mmCIF file of C-alpha atoms in Angstrom:
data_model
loop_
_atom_site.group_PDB
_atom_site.id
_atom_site.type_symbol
_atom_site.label_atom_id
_atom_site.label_comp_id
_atom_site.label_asym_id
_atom_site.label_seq_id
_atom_site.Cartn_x
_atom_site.Cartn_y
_atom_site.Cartn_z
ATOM 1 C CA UNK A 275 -72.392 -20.399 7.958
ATOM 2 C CA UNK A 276 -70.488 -17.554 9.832
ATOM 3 C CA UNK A 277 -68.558 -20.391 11.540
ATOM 4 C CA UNK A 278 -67.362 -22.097 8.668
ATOM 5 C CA UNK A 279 -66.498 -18.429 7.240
ATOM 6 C CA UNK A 280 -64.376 -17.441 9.983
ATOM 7 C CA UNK A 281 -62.699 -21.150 9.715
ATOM 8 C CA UNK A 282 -62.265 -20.486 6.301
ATOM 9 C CA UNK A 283 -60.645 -17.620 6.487
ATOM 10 C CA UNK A 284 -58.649 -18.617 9.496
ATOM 11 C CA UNK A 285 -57.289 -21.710 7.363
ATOM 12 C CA UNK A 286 -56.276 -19.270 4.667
ATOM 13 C CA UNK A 287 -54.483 -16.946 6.941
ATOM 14 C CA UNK A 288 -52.346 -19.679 8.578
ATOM 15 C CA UNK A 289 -51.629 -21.016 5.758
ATOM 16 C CA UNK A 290 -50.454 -17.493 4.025
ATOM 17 C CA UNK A 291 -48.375 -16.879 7.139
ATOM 18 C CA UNK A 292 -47.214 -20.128 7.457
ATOM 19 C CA UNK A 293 -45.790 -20.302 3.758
ATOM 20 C CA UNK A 294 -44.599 -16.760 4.074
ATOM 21 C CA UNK A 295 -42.841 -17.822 7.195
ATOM 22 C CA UNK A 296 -41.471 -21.052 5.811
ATOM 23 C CA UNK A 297 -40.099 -19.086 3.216
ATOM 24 C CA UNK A 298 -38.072 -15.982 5.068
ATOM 25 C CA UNK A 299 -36.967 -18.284 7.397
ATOM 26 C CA UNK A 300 -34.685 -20.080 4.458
ATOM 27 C CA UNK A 301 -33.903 -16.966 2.815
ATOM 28 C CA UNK A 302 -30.279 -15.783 3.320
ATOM 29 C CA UNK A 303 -28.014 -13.740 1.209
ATOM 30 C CA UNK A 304 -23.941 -13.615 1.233
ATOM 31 C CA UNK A 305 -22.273 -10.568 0.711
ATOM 32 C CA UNK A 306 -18.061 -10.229 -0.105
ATOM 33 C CA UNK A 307 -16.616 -6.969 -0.226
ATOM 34 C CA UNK A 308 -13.441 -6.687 -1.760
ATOM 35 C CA UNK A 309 -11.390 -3.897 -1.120
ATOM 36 C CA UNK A 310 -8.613 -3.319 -3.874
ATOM 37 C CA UNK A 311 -4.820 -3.868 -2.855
ATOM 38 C CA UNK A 312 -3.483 -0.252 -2.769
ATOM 39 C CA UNK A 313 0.057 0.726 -2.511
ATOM 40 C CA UNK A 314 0.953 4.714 -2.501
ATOM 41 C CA UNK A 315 3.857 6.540 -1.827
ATOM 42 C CA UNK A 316 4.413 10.327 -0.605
ATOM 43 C CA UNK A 317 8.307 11.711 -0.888
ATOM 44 C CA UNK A 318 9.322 14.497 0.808
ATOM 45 C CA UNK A 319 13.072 16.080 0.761
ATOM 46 C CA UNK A 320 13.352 17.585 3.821
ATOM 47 C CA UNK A 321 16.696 19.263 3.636
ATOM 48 C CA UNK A 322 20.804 18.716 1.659
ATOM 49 C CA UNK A 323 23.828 18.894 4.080
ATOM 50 C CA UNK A 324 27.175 19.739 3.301
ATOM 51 C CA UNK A 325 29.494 17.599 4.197
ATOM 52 C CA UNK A 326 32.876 18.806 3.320
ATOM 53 C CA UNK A 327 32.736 17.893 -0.761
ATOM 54 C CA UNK A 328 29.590 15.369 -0.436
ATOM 55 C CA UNK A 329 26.181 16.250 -0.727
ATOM 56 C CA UNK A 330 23.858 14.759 1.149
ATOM 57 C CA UNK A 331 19.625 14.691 0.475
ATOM 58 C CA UNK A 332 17.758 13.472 3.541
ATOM 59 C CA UNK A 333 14.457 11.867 2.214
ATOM 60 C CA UNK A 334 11.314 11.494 3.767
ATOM 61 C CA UNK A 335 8.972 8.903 2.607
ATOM 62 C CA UNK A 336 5.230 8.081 3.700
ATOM 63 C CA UNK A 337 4.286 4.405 2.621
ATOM 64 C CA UNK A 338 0.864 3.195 2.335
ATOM 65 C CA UNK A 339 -0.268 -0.589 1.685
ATOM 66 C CA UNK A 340 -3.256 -2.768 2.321
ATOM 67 C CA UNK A 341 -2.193 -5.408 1.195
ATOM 68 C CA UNK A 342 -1.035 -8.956 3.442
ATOM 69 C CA UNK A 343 1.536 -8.762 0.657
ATOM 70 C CA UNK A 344 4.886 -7.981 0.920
ATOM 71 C CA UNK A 345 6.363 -4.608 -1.109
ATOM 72 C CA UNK A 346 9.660 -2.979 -1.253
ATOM 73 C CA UNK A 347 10.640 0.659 -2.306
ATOM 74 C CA UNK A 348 13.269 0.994 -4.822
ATOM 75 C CA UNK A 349 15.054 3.706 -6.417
ATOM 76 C CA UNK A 350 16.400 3.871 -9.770
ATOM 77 C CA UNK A 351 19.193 5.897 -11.076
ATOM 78 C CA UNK A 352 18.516 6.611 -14.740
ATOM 79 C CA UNK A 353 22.243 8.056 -14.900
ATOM 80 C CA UNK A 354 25.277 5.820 -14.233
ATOM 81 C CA UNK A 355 26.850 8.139 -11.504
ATOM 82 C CA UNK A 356 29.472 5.815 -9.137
ATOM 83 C CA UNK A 357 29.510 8.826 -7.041
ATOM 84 C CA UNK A 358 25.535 8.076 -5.745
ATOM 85 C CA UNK A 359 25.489 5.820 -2.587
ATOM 86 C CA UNK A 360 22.126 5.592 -0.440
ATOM 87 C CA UNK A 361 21.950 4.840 3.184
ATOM 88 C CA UNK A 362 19.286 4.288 5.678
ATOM 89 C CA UNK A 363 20.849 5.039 8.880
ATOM 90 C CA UNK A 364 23.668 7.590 7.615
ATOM 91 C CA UNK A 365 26.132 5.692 8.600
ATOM 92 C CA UNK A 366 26.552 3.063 6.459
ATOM 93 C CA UNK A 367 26.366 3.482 2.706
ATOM 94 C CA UNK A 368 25.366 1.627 -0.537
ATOM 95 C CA UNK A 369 26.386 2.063 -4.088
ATOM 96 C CA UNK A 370 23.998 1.832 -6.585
ATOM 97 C CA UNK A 371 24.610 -1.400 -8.419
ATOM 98 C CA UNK A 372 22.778 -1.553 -11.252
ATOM 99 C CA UNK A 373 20.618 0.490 -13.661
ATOM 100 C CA UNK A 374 17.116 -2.117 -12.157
ATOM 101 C CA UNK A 375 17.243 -0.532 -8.922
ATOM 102 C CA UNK A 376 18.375 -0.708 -5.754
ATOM 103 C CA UNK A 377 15.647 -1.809 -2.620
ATOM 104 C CA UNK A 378 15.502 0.667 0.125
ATOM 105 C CA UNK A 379 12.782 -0.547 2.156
ATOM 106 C CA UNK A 380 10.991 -3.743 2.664
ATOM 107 C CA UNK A 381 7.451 -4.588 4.461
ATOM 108 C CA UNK A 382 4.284 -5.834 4.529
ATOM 109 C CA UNK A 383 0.845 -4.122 5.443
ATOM 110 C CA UNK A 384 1.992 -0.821 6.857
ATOM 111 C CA UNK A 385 -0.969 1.683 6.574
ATOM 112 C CA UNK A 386 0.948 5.098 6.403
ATOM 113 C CA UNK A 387 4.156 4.566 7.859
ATOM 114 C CA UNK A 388 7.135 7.012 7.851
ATOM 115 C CA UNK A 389 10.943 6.076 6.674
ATOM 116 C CA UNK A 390 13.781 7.989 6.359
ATOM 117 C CA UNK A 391 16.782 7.302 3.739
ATOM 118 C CA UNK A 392 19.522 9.324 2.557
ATOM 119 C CA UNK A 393 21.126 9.871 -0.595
ATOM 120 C CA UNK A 394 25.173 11.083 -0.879
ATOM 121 C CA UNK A 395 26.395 12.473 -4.094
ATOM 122 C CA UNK A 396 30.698 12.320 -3.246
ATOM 123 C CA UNK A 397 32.574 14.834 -4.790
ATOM 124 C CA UNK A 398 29.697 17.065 -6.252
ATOM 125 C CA UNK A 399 30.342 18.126 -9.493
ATOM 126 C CA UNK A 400 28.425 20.112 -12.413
ATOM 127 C CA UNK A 401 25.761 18.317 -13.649
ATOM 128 C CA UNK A 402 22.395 16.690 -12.230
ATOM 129 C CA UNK A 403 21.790 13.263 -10.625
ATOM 130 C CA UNK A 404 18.123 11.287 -11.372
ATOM 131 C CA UNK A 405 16.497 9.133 -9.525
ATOM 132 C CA UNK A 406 13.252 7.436 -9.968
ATOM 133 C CA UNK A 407 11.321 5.369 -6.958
ATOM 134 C CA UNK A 408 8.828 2.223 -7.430
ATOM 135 C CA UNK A 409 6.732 0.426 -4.969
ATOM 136 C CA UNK A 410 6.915 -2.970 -5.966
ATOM 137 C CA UNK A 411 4.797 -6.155 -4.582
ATOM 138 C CA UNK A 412 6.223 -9.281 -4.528
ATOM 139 C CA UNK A 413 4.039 -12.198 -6.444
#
């Protein structure tokens, strides 16, 4: 009677184990994480040189992105000044076409990287000159 007890109870077990087995061995679970696209910008002016009757703005900006996608910085004059031209290397300059923007800087996925534009006013005069910046991804 013990015998058939301890078989008993040995026939359980396995099979307990053997289901429990059966069954965490085909269990699996998928996980995605999705990190949102982010794309930030930082400006800095770092200093305005005098350059006989132009003014010039150097302009510091830090670019973050994510993304595989590609972005581009743009500025926007909301005045229509013809005297505002832009340049990357301050040497050769760029009017500002039209009142959508001109693109400064193109790239992909950059982390935080550092660029460096300038913006010349020609012939300062009274008044103020505005400019607003965008990052933009393309589709």
């Amino acid at each position: 009677m013990l015998s058939k007890r301890i078989i008993w109870w040995a026939l359980v077990l396995i099979l307990i184990l053997g289901f429990n087995t059966v069954v965490w061995g085909r269990t699996s679970n998928d996980v995605t994480i999705r990190v949102a696209e982010i794309g930030r910008y930082h400006l800095e002016n770092q200093s305005t040189l005098r350059n006989g009757s132009d003014l010039i703005q150097i302009v510091d900006v830090t670019i973050f992105s994510n993304s595989s996608r590609k972005w581009r910085f743009v500025a926007i004059p909301y005045s229509n000044n013809p005297e505002l031209e832009w340049s990357i290397d301050n040497r050769a300059w760029h009017g500002f076409g039209s009142q959508m923007g001109e693109t400064m800087i193109t790239g992909a996925k950059s982390d935080w990287r550092n660029y460096r534009f300038y913006i010349k006013v020609r012939g300062v005069s009274e008044g103020s000159v505005n400019l607003g910046y965008q990052l933009l991804f393309s589709e």
